[in-house]
Coordinates of C-alpha atoms in Angstrom, one line a residue:
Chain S
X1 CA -0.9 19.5 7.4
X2 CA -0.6 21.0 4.0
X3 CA -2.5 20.0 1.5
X4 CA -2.1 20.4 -3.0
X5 CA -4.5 19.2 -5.4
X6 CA -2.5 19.5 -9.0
X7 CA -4.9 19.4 -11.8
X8 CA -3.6 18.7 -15.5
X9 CA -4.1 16.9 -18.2
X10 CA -3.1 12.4 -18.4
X11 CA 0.8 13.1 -20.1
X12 CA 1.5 16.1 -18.9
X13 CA 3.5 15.4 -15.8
X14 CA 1.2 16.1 -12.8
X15 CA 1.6 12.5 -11.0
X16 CA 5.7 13.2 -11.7
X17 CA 5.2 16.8 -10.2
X18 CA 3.4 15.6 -6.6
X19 CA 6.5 12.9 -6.9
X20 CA 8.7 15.7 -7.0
X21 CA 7.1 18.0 -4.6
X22 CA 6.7 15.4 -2.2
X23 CA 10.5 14.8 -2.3
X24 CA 11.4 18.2 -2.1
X25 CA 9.4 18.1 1.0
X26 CA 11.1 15.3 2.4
X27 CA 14.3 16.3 1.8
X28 CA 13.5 19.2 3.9
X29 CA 12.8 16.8 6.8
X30 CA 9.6 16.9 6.5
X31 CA 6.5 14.0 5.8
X32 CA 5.3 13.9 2.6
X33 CA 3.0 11.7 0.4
X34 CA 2.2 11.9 -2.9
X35 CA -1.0 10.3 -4.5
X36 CA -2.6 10.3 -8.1
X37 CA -6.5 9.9 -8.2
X38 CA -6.8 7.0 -10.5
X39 CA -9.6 6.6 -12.9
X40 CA -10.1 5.5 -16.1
X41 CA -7.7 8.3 -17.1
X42 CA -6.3 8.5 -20.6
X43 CA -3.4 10.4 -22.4
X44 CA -5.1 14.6 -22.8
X45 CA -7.9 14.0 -19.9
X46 CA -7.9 15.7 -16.9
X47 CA -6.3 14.3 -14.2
X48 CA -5.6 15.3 -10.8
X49 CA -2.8 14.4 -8.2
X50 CA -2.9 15.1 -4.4
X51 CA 0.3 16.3 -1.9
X52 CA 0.4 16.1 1.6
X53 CA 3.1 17.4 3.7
X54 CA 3.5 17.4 7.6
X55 CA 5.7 18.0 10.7
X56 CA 4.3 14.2 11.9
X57 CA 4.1 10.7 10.1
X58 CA 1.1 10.9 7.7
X59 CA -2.0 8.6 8.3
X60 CA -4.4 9.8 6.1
X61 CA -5.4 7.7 3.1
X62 CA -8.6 9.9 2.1
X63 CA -9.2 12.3 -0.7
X64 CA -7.7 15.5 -0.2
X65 CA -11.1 17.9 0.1
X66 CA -10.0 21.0 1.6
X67 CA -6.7 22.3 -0.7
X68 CA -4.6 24.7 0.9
X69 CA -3.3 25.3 -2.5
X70 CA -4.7 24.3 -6.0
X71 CA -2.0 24.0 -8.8
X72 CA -3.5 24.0 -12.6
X73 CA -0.5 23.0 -14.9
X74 CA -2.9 23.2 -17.9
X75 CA -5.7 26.5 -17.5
X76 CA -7.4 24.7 -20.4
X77 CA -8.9 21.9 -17.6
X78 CA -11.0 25.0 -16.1
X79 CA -13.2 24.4 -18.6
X80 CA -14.2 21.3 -17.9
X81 CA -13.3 20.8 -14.3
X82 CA -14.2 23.2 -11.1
X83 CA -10.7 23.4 -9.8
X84 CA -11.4 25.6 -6.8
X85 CA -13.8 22.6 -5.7
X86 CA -13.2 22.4 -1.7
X87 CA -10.8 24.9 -1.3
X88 CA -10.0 25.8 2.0
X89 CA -10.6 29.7 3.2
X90 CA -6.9 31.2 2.7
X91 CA -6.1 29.0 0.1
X92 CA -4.3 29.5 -2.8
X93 CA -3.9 29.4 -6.2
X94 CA -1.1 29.2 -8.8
X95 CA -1.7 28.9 -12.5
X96 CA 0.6 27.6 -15.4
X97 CA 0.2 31.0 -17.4
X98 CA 1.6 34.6 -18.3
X99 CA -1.7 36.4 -16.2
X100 CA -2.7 35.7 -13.0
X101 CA -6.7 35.8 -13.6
X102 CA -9.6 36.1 -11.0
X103 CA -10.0 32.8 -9.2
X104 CA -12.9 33.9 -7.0
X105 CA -11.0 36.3 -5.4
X106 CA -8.7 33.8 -4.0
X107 CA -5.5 34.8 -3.9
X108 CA -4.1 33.6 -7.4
X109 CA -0.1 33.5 -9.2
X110 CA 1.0 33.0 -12.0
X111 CA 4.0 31.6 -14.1
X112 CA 4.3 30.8 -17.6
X113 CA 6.0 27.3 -17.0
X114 CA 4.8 26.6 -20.6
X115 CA 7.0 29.2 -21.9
X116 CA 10.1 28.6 -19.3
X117 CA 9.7 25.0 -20.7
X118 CA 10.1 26.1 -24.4
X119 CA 12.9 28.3 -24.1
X120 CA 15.1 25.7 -21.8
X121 CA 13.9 23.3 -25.0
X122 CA 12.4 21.0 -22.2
X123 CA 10.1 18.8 -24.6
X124 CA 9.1 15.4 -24.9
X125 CA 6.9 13.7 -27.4
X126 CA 6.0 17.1 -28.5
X127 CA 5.1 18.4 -25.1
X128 CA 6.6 21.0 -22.6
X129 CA 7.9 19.5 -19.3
X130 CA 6.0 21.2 -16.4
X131 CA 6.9 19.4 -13.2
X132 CA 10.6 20.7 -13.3
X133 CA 9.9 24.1 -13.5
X134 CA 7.0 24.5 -11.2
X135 CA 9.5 23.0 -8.3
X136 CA 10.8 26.7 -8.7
X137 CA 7.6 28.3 -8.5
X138 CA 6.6 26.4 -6.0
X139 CA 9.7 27.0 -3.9
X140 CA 9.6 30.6 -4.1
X141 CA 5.7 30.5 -2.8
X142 CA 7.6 29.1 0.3
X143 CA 6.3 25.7 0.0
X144 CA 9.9 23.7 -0.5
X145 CA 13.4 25.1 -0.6
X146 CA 14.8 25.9 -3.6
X147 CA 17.9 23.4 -2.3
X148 CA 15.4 20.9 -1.8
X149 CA 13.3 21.2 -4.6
X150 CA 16.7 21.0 -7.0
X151 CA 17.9 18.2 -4.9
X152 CA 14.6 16.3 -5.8
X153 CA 15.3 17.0 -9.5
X154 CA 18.7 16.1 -9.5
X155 CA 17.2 12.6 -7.7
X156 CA 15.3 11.8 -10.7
X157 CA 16.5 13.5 -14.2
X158 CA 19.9 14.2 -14.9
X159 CA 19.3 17.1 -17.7
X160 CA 20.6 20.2 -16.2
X161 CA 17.8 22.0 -18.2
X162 CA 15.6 21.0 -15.7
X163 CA 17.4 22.9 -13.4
X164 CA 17.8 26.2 -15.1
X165 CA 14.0 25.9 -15.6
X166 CA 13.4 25.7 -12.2
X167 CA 15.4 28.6 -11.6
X168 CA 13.8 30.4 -13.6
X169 CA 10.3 30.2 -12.7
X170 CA 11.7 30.9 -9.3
X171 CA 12.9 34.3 -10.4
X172 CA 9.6 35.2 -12.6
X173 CA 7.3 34.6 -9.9
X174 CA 6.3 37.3 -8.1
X175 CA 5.5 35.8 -4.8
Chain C
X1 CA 19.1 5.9 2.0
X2 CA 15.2 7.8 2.6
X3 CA 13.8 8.1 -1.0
X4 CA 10.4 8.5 -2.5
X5 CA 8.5 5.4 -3.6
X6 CA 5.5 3.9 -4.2
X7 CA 4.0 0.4 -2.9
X8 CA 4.5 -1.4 -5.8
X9 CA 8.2 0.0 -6.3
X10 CA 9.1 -0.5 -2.1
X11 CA 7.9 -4.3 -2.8
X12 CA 10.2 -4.7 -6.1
X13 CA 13.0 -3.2 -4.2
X14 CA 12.8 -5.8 -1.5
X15 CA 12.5 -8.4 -3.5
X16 CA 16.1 -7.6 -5.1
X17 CA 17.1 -7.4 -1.8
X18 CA 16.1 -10.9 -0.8
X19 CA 17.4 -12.3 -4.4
X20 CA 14.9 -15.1 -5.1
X21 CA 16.6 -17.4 -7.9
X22 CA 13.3 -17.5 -9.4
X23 CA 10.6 -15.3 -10.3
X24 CA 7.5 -16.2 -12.1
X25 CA 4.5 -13.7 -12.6
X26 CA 2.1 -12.6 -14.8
X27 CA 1.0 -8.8 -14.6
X28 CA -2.5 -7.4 -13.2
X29 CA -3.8 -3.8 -12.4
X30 CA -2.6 -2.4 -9.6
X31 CA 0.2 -4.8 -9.2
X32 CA 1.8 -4.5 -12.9
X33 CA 4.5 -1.9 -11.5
X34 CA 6.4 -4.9 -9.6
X35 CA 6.4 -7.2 -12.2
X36 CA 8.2 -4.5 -14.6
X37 CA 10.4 -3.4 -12.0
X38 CA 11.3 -6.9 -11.3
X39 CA 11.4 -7.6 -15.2
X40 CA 14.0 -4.4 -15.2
X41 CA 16.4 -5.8 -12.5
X42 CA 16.4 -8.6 -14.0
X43 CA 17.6 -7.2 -17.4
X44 CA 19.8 -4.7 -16.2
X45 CA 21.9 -7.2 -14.2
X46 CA 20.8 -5.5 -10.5
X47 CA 19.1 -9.3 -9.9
X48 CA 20.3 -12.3 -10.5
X49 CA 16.9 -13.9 -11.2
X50 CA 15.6 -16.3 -13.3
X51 CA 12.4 -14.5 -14.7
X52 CA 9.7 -16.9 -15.9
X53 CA 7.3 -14.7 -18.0
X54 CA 4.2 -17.3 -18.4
X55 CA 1.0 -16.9 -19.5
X56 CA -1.4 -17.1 -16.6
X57 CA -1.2 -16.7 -12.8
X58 CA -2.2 -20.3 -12.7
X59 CA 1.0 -20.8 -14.4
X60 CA 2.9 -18.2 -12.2
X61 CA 2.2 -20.3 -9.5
X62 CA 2.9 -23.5 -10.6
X63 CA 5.9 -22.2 -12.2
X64 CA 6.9 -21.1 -8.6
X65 CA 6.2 -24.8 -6.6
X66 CA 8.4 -26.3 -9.3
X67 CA 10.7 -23.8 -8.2
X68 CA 10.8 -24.0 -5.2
X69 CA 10.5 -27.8 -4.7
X70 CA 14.4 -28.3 -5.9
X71 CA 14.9 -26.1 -2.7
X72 CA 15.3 -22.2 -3.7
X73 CA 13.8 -19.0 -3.3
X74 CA 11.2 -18.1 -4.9
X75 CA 8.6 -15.2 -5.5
X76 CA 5.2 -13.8 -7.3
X77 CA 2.7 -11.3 -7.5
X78 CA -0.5 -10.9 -8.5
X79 CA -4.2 -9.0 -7.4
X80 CA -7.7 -10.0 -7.9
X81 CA -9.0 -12.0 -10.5
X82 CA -5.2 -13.3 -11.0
X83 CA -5.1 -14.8 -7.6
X84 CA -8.9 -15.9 -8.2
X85 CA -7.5 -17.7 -11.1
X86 CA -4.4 -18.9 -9.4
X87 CA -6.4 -20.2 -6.9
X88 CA -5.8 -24.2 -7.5
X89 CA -2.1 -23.8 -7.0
X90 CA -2.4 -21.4 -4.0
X91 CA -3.2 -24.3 -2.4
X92 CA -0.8 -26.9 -3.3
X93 CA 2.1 -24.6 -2.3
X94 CA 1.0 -24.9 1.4
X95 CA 0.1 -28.3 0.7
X96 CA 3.5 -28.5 -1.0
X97 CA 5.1 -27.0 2.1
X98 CA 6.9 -24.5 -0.1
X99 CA 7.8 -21.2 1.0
X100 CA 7.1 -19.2 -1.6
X101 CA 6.4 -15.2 -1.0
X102 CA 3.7 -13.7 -2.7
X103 CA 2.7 -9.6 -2.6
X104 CA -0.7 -9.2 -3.3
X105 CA -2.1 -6.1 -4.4
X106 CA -5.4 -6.0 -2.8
X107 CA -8.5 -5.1 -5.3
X108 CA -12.2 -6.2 -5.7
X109 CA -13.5 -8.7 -7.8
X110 CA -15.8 -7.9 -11.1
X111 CA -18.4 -8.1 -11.8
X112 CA -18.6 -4.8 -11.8
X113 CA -15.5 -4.5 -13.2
X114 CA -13.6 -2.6 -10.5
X115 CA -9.7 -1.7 -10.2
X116 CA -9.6 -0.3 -6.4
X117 CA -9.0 -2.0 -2.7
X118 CA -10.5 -4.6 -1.3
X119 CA -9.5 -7.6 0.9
X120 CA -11.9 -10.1 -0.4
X121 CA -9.7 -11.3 -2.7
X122 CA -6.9 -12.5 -0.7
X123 CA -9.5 -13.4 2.3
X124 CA -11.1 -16.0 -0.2
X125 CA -7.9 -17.7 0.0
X126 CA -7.4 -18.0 4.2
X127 CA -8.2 -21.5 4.2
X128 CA -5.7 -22.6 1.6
X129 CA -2.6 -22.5 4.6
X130 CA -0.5 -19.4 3.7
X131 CA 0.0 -17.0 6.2
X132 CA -1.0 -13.7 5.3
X133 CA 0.3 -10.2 6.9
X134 CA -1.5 -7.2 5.7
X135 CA 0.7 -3.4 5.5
X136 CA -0.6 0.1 6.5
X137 CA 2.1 2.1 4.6
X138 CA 5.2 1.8 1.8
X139 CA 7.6 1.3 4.6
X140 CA 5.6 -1.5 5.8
X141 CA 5.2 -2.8 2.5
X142 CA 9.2 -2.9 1.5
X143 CA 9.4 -4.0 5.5
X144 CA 7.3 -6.9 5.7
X145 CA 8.4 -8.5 1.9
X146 CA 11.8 -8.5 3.7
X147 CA 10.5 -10.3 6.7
X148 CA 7.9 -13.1 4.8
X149 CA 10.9 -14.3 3.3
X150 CA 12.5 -15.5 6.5
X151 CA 9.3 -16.3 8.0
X152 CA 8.1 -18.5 5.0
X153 CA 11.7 -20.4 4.6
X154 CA 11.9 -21.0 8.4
X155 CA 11.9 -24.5 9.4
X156 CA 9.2 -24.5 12.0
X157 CA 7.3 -22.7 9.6
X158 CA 8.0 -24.2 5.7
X159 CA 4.8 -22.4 4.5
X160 CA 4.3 -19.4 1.8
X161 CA 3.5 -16.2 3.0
X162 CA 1.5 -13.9 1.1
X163 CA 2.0 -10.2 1.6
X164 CA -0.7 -8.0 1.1
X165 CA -1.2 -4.7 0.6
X166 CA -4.4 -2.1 -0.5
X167 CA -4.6 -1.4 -4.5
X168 CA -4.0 2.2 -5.4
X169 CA -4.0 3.6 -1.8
X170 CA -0.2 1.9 -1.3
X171 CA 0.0 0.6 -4.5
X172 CA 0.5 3.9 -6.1
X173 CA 1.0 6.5 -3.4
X174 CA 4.4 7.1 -3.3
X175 CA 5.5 8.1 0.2
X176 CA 9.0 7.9 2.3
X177 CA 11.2 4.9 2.1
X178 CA 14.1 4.1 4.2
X179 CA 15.6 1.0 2.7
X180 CA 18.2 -1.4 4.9
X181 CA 21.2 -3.3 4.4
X182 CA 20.1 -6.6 4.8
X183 CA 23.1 -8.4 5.7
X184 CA 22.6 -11.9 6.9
X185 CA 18.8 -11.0 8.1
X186 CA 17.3 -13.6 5.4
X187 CA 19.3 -16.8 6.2
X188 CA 20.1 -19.0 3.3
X189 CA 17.4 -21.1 2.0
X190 CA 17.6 -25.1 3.1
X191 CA 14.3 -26.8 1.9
X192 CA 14.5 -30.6 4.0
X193 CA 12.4 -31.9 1.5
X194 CA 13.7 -30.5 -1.4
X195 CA 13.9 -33.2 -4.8
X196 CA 17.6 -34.7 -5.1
X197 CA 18.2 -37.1 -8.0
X198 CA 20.9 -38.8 -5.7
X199 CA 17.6 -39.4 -3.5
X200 CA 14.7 -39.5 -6.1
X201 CA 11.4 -39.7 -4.1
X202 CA 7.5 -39.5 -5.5
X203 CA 5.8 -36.1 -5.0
X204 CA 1.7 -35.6 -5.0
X205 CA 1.2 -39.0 -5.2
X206 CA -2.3 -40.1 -3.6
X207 CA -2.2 -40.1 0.0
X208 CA -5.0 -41.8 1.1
X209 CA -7.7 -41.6 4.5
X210 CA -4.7 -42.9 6.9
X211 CA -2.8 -40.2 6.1
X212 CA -4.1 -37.4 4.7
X213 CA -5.6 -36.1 8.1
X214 CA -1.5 -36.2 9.5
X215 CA -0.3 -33.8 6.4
X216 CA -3.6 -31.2 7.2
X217 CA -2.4 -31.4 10.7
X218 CA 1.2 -30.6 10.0
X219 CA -0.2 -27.8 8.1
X220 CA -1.5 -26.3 10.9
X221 CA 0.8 -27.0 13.9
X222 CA 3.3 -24.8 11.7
X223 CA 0.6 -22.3 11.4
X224 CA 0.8 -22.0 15.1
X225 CA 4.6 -22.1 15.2
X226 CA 4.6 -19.4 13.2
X227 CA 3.0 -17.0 15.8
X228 CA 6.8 -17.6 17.9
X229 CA 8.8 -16.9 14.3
X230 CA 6.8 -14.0 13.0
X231 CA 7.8 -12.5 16.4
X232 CA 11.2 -13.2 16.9
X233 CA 11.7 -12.0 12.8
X234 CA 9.8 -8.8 13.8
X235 CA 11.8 -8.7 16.8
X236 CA 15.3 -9.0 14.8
X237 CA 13.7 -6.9 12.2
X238 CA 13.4 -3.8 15.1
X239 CA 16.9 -4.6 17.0
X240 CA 18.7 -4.8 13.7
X241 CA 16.5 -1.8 11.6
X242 CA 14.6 0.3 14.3
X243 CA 11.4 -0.6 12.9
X244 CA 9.3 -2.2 15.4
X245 CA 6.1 -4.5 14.4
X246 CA 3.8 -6.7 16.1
X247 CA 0.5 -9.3 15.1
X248 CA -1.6 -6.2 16.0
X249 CA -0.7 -2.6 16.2
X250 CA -2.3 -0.9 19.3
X251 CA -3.4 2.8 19.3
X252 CA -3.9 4.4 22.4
X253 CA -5.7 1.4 24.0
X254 CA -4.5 1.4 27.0
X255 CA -7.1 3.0 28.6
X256 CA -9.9 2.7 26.0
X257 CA -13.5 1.4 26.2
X258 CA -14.4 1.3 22.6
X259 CA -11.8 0.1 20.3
X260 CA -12.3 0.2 16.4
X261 CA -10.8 -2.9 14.3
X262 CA -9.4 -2.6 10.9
X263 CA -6.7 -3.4 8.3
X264 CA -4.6 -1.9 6.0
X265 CA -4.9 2.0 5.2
X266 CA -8.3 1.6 7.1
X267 CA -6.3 0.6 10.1
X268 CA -3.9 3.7 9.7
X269 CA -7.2 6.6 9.2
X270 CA -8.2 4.7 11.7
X271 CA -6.0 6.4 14.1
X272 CA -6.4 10.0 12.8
X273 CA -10.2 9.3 14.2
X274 CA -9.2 7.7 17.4
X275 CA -7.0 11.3 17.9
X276 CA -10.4 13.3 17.1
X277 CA -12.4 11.1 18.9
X278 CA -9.9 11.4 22.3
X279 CA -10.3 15.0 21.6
X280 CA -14.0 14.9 22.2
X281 CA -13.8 13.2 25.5
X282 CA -14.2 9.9 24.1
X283 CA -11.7 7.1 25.4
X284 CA -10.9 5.2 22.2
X285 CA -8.5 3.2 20.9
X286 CA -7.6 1.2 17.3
X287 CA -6.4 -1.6 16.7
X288 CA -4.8 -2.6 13.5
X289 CA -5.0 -6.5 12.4
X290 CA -1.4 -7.2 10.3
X291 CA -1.3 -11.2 10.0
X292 CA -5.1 -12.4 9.4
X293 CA -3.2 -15.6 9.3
X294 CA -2.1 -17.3 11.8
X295 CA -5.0 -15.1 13.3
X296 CA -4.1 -13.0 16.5
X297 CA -5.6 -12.8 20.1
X298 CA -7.6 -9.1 20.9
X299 CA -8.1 -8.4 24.5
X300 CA -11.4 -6.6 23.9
X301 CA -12.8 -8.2 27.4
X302 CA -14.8 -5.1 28.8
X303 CA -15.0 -2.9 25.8
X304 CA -17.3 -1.6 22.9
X305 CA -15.9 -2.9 19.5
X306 CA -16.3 -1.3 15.9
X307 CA -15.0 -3.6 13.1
X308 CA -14.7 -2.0 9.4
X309 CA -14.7 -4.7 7.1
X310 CA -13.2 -4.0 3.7
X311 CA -14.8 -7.8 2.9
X312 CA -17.4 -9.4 3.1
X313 CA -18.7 -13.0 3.2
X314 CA -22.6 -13.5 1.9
X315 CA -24.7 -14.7 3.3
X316 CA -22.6 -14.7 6.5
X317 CA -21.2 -10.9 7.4
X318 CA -18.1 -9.2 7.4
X319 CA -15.2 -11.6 7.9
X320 CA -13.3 -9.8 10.6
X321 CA -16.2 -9.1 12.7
X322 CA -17.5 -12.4 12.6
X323 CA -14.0 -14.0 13.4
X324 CA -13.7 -11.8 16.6
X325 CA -17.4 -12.6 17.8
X326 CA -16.4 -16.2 17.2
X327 CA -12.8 -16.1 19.1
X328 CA -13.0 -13.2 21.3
X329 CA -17.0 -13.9 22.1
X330 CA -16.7 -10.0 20.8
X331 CA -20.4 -8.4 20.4
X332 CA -19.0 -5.8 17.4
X333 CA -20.4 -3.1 15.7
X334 CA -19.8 -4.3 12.0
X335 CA -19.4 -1.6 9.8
X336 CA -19.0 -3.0 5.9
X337 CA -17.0 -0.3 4.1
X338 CA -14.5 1.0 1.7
X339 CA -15.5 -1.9 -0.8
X340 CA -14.3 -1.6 -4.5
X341 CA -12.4 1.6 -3.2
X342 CA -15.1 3.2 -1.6
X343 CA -13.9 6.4 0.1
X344 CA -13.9 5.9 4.1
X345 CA -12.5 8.9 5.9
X346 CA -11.3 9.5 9.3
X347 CA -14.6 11.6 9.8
X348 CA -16.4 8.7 8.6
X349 CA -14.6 6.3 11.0
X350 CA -15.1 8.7 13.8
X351 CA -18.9 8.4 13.4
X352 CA -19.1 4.7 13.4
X353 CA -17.6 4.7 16.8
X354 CA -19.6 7.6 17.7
X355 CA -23.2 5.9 16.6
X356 CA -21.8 2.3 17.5
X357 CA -24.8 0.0 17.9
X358 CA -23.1 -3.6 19.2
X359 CA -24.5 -7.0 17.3
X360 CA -25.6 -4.7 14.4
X361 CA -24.0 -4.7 11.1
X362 CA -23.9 -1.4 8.6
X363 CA -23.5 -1.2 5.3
X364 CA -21.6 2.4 4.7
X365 CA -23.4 4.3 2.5
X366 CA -26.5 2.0 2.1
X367 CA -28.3 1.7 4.7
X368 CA -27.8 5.9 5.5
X369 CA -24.2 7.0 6.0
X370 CA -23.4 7.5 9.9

């Protein structure tokens, strides 16, 4: 079983991202679930959202507490959240940014999706769209396939923007 | 077509499916999603509903028996303190004989004020005469909406069925979803008694001692039809879909000698444990409870039991466990947990079985954790 914890910020597109990674998964034959941790969450808190995907029929309804990978779409939660809570020895970390930085000397990527997101003029209500290009980034770490993870897209926003985004965060990171 | 969904959204989708003429329902955290999906279908054409926004779930309901009493389909949702509240008309549908299908999103009752799962709320209501089927995933969700509407409309049956499934943990996860053509699966509805103005009739009117007793027991000798219809639906449901379902699912009991008892996504991490706990030597099995009413026959005879609880009736103990000591003469381990949300994991269940003490009763998390 492989297990994300995505931390943002309530608006931002994390629940939408776990939806889409979760697809992605599934169209690559695999079991996936996607789950948002609901609290009393409001628009610019931090929020987190939870993936699992398997080879077999998922059973588990817990918390995810052992990440194998721990995606921040907004750095700024780090402030006010321990993201690497739990994480599980050889996990990982990638990071919605131009630097990786030290994560505790877990091994840490970065891409700046904010900046992907600005130049492909993703944005809505004023804020860059996030979940379509991480599918990329995501992808190239191995995760999904790239045919997957634009299939998943595809399923559920017709822009082509979102595509080219995704592509490109597949080509900037260096996995 | 295999697709993403959540709970909420695999319910809506069935109910286009089965096309109820009318829909009447009033929204409630965590079930708001199927009312606006509903409420979308509707507007966009997809279903050819009558949607009844009202103002209450007392209303909801009562906008649903009259409905359903000029003889068509009809459905609701609702969670918690809605269903609390639309509790006086719960149980004049049964008494009504009206088989109206409800989802309800299972969540505790305030105060304190509290959003996540619990089955109290719908287990306050298992005396009313609905039959209730409780789900362990999205597909079962979309799967069993599908199937309450040909088990409530069935004419050994007439009664409404109330669908239930755990608030946030299916609710909102979103997970795979393999929809069907349903085809002829749902017959058409035919209500006997349904009003007629070429046949007008009196409705509610008092029935007195003589006869009161005879409409209670019609009540319940459906009820115990049902048991023959749920299977032969579930049966159809598997020959024509692939899905197969039954009153209880098994896991690995075959050989067990301590079984642990639960519903809903409890029932389902209840079988991650049962794998950990075979991998330590120990022979256990789970069994998963889906229709609490009409309430199934365990064979427990000769085994340890563990029941979880996500209930709990004061003064009294945990529903389930109580139930099973009464009909199976069941001497259970009855662990209380996962109230209001409370996290349970398959570790947690795991150690119930492990420290089992039978005829005791746990609260998790209150009286030590395990």
């Amino acid at each position: 079983m492989y297990e994300v914890r995505i931390h943002s910020r309530g608006g931002q597109g994390g629940v939408t991202a776990a939806r889409l990674l979760a697809l992605a998964a599934i169209r690559d034959g695999k079991y996936a679930v996607a789950f948002p941790f609901y609290g009393a969450e409001r628009r610019g808190a931090p929020v987190v959202s939870y993936v699992r995907i398997d080879d077999q029929p998922i059973k588990v309804y817990s918390q995810i507490r052992n990440p194998d990978l721990i995606l921040v779409l907004d750095p700024s939660v780090m402030d006010v959240v321990d993201v690497l809570h739990g994480m599980k020895q050889g996990g990982r970390v990638l990071l919605n940014g131009p630097e990786p930085r030290d994560m505790k000397g877990f091994p840490t990527l970065a891409v700046d999706l904010t900046g992907i997101a600005l130049r492909e003029r993703l944005v809505v209500a004023g804020s860059p769209i996030l979940n379509t290009p991480v599918l990329g980034a995501l992808a190239k770490m191995g995760i999904i396939t790239l045919d997957s993870a634009k299939a998943a897209i595809r399923e559920m926003f017709s822009d082509e923007r979102n595509i080219t985004a995704a592509d490109a965060a597949y080509k900037e990171l260096n996995a | 077509m295999l697709t993403v969904a959540t709970g909420n959204k695999a319910v809506a989708s069935a109910v286009k499916q089965a096309c109820p003429s009318v829909v009447a329902a009033y929204p409630i955290t965590p079930q708001t999603e199927i009312v606006e999906q509903i409420a979308e279908f509707v507007t966009s054409g997809e279903l050819k509903s009558q949607y009844i926004p009202v103002e209450s779930e007392h209303s909801a309901m009562a906008a649903c028996i009259g409905a359903s009493i000029t003889g068509v389909r009809t459905f609701t949702a609702t969670s918690s303190h809605g269903l609390a509240y639309m509790h006086e008309m719960v149980n004049w549908a049964a008494g009504a004989r009206l088989p109206i299908v409800m989802a309800n999103v299972n969540r505790a009752l305030g105060p304190g004020w509290n959003i996540w799962a619990e089955h109290t709320d719908a287990f306050q209501e298992r005396d009313t005469g609905w039959l209730q089927v409780y789900v362990g995933s999205v597909q079962e969700a979309y799967d069993a909406t599908l199937m309450a509407f040909r088990i409530a409309e069935h004419e050994s049956v007439l009664l409404p069925v109330m669908v239930n499934m755990d608030g946030f943990l299916l609710s909102h996860s979103m997970q795979p979803l393999q929809s069907v053509e349903v085809g002829d699966f749902i017959p058409p509805i035919h209500l006997p008694h349904a009003i007629d103005t070429a046949h007008p009739a009196g409705y509610g009117t008092l029935t007195g001692p003589d006869d009161y007793f005879r409409l209670r027991w019609d009540i319940e000798r459906s009820m115990r039809d049902s048991v023959a219809v749920i299977r032969e639906t579930q049966d159809d449901f598997a020959k024509k879909f692939g899905r197969k379902y039954d009153l209880v699912e098994e896991y690995r009991c075959e050989d067990a000698d301590v079984v642990v008892i639960a519903l809903g996504t409890l029932g389902k991490e209840a079988e991650v444990a049962v794998d950990l706990l075979r991998k330590e030597g120990h022979r256990a099995g789970s069994m998963r409870i889906r229709w609490l009413r009409p309430f199934p026959h365990l064979d427990l005879s000769g085994r340890d039991v563990v029941v979880i609880d996500r209930d709990y009736s004061f003064g009294f103990g945990g529903v389930i466990a109580r139930s099973l000591a009464a009909n199976e003469r069941a001497t259970p381990f009855s662990v209380i947990a996962g109230l209001g949300g409370q996290e349970v994991t398959y570790d947690d269940i795991a150690g119930f079985v492990r420290d089992r003490k039978p005829g005791e009763e746990m609260w998790f998390g209150v009286n030590g954790n395990v």
